């Protein structure tokens, strides 16, 4: 027997963590959303006064929702995530509690794949380093910049051939790069070569691109052994989650000259970047901007609101990761 649904306009929405300013504004103005305070005392006050009213949460990968917060929201039915990665949401706890979870797939695939290709080109051709060379007056003082390496035809290995990994493969394939990949399972009819482990994949490529989802299953999948297999002439690019790479091992490998370079859009403890990386000229550092274009962020915002509306009016989600219980 299903419970009768309440008027969607009367249902309470809670914003958890900072979001795109225009999305925050819409949530406040159109939905009368409450904001979860960061300060523990204020948070406890809000939760005891309104926790039982909350039907839906809107959050992002920066903040997420843990089991404890779900427990303080006994009538929560959906967690709507701004972003494709949902590793900061305890999805097992949500599923066990019958809480639906949505994300924003597809709309950001192109921009994140573009970012990966940008990082591959930048780290292999050393464009950021060469730019610094010009700005420092070194072209005049020291002459031509040293030769770098060619991008076209490099062997590329992709960890995580999902939507984004496949879009990266398609782009780099057009550069003449032979593509191989590692996933938990081989993808049927994929045009790319499947490799059974991350170490084996790293051993056979020049550039290793990390595009796997974050979370406990992929934690430190790229470890000392994988980096050693990639070797002193290999490059690592990560546009996925900092947690997939053992950052301490990465810094060590770079410091020891055991890796040619790294292009990183994501880090283990954002926005903090290991101090040692800041002075390495063969490392390109981006502040998690993979999806950060006007077009893509607008599309992510729209899909977030579509999921919220669909849940509040029909009890369903447009792009569910976990289906809400009926
Ligand atoms: C965003 C991302 O930066 O979609 C993701 O998983 O990492 C990025 O698109 C993030 O969602 C914003 O918090």
Coordinates of C-alpha atoms in Angstrom, one line a residue, residues 135-306:
X135 CA 57.0 34.9 -18.6
X136 CA 60.2 34.6 -16.5
X137 CA 62.2 36.1 -19.4
X138 CA 64.1 32.9 -19.9
X139 CA 63.5 32.6 -23.6
X140 CA 65.6 35.8 -24.0
X141 CA 68.1 34.9 -21.3
X142 CA 68.5 31.1 -21.8
X143 CA 67.4 30.5 -25.4
X144 CA 65.1 27.9 -26.7
X145 CA 63.0 25.8 -24.4
X146 CA 64.3 22.2 -24.2
X147 CA 62.6 19.6 -26.4
X148 CA 59.6 17.8 -25.0
X149 CA 57.8 14.6 -26.1
X150 CA 55.2 13.9 -28.8
X151 CA 51.6 13.4 -27.8
X152 CA 50.3 11.8 -31.0
X153 CA 50.7 8.0 -31.2
X154 CA 51.6 7.7 -27.5
X155 CA 50.2 4.5 -25.9
X156 CA 47.4 5.5 -23.5
X157 CA 45.9 3.4 -20.8
X158 CA 42.6 4.4 -19.2
X159 CA 41.5 3.3 -15.7
X160 CA 37.7 3.4 -15.8
X161 CA 36.2 3.1 -19.3
X162 CA 32.8 4.5 -18.3
X163 CA 31.1 7.5 -20.0
X164 CA 34.0 9.9 -19.3
X165 CA 36.7 7.3 -19.9
X166 CA 35.2 6.4 -23.3
X167 CA 35.0 10.1 -24.3
X168 CA 38.7 10.4 -23.4
X169 CA 39.5 7.3 -25.4
X170 CA 37.6 8.6 -28.5
X171 CA 39.5 11.9 -28.4
X172 CA 42.9 10.4 -27.9
X173 CA 42.2 7.7 -30.5
X174 CA 41.9 10.6 -33.0
X175 CA 45.4 11.5 -32.0
X176 CA 46.6 8.1 -33.2
X177 CA 47.1 6.9 -29.7
X178 CA 46.5 3.1 -29.2
X179 CA 44.1 2.8 -26.3
X180 CA 43.9 0.1 -23.6
X181 CA 41.9 0.1 -20.4
X182 CA 41.3 -1.5 -17.1
X183 CA 37.9 -1.9 -15.5
X184 CA 36.5 -4.4 -13.0
X185 CA 35.2 -6.3 -16.1
X186 CA 36.0 -6.1 -19.8
X187 CA 33.4 -4.2 -21.9
X188 CA 31.8 -6.4 -24.5
X189 CA 32.5 -5.3 -28.1
X190 CA 34.8 -2.4 -26.9
X191 CA 37.2 -1.4 -29.7
X192 CA 39.9 -0.9 -27.0
X193 CA 42.2 -3.6 -25.5
X194 CA 41.2 -4.8 -22.0
X195 CA 43.9 -5.3 -19.4
X196 CA 43.1 -7.3 -16.3
X197 CA 45.0 -5.2 -13.7
X198 CA 46.1 -1.6 -13.2
X199 CA 49.7 -2.7 -12.8
X200 CA 49.7 -4.6 -16.1
X201 CA 47.9 -1.6 -17.8
X202 CA 50.5 0.8 -16.5
X203 CA 53.4 -1.4 -17.7
X204 CA 52.2 -1.3 -21.3
X205 CA 51.5 2.4 -21.7
X206 CA 53.2 5.8 -21.9
X207 CA 50.3 7.8 -20.4
X208 CA 47.9 6.5 -17.7
X209 CA 44.7 8.4 -17.4
X210 CA 42.5 7.9 -14.3
X211 CA 38.8 8.2 -15.0
X212 CA 37.4 5.7 -12.4
X213 CA 34.7 6.6 -9.9
X214 CA 36.0 7.4 -6.4
X215 CA 35.0 5.5 -3.3
X216 CA 36.2 2.5 -1.2
X217 CA 36.5 0.2 -4.2
X218 CA 39.0 2.3 -6.1
X219 CA 40.8 3.8 -3.1
X220 CA 44.6 3.9 -3.9
X221 CA 44.1 1.8 -7.0
X222 CA 47.1 3.7 -8.4
X223 CA 49.7 2.8 -5.8
X224 CA 53.5 2.5 -5.6
X225 CA 53.5 -0.6 -7.7
X226 CA 51.3 0.9 -10.5
X227 CA 53.5 4.0 -10.6
X228 CA 56.6 1.9 -10.8
X229 CA 55.1 0.0 -13.7
X230 CA 54.3 3.3 -15.5
X231 CA 58.0 4.1 -15.0
X232 CA 60.4 7.1 -15.4
X233 CA 59.2 7.8 -18.9
X234 CA 55.5 7.5 -18.1
X235 CA 52.9 10.2 -17.3
X236 CA 49.9 10.1 -15.0
X237 CA 46.8 12.1 -15.6
X238 CA 43.9 12.2 -13.0
X239 CA 40.6 13.8 -13.7
X240 CA 38.6 11.4 -11.4
X241 CA 39.1 11.6 -7.7
X242 CA 42.2 12.2 -5.7
X243 CA 41.4 9.1 -3.6
X244 CA 42.0 6.8 -6.6
X245 CA 45.7 7.6 -6.5
X246 CA 48.0 7.1 -3.5
X247 CA 49.1 10.8 -3.4
X248 CA 52.1 10.2 -1.1
X249 CA 53.4 7.5 -3.4
X250 CA 52.8 9.8 -6.4
X251 CA 54.8 12.7 -4.8
X252 CA 57.6 10.2 -3.9
X253 CA 57.8 8.8 -7.4
X254 CA 57.9 12.3 -8.9
X255 CA 60.5 13.5 -6.4
X256 CA 62.7 10.4 -7.2
X257 CA 62.4 10.9 -10.9
X258 CA 60.6 7.7 -11.2
X259 CA 57.8 9.3 -13.3
X260 CA 58.1 11.7 -16.2
X261 CA 55.2 13.9 -15.1
X262 CA 51.7 14.2 -13.8
X263 CA 48.6 16.2 -14.8
X264 CA 46.2 16.5 -11.9
X265 CA 42.7 18.1 -11.7
X266 CA 41.9 16.3 -8.4
X267 CA 43.6 15.8 -5.1
X268 CA 43.2 13.7 -1.9
X269 CA 42.3 16.7 0.4
X270 CA 41.0 19.5 -1.8
X271 CA 41.6 22.4 -1.9
X272 CA 44.9 21.4 -0.3
X273 CA 47.7 20.3 -2.7
X274 CA 50.9 18.7 -1.4
X275 CA 53.5 21.4 -1.0
X276 CA 56.1 19.3 -2.8
X277 CA 54.1 19.4 -6.0
X278 CA 54.0 23.2 -6.2
X279 CA 57.7 23.4 -7.1
X280 CA 57.8 20.6 -9.6
X281 CA 58.0 21.8 -13.2
X282 CA 56.8 18.5 -14.7
X283 CA 53.5 18.6 -12.9
X284 CA 50.4 20.4 -14.1
X285 CA 48.0 21.3 -11.3
X286 CA 44.4 22.3 -11.9
X287 CA 41.9 23.3 -9.1
X288 CA 39.2 20.6 -9.9
X289 CA 37.9 22.4 -13.0
X290 CA 37.0 19.4 -15.1
X291 CA 33.4 20.3 -15.5
X292 CA 33.8 24.0 -14.8
X293 CA 32.5 25.7 -17.9
X294 CA 29.5 28.0 -18.2
X295 CA 27.7 25.6 -20.5
X296 CA 28.3 22.4 -18.6
X297 CA 27.6 23.9 -15.2
X298 CA 24.3 25.3 -16.5
X299 CA 23.4 21.9 -17.8
X300 CA 24.3 20.3 -14.4
X301 CA 22.2 22.9 -12.6
X302 CA 19.2 22.1 -14.8
X303 CA 19.5 18.4 -14.4
X304 CA 19.8 18.8 -10.6
X305 CA 16.6 20.9 -10.6
X306 CA 14.9 18.3 -12.9

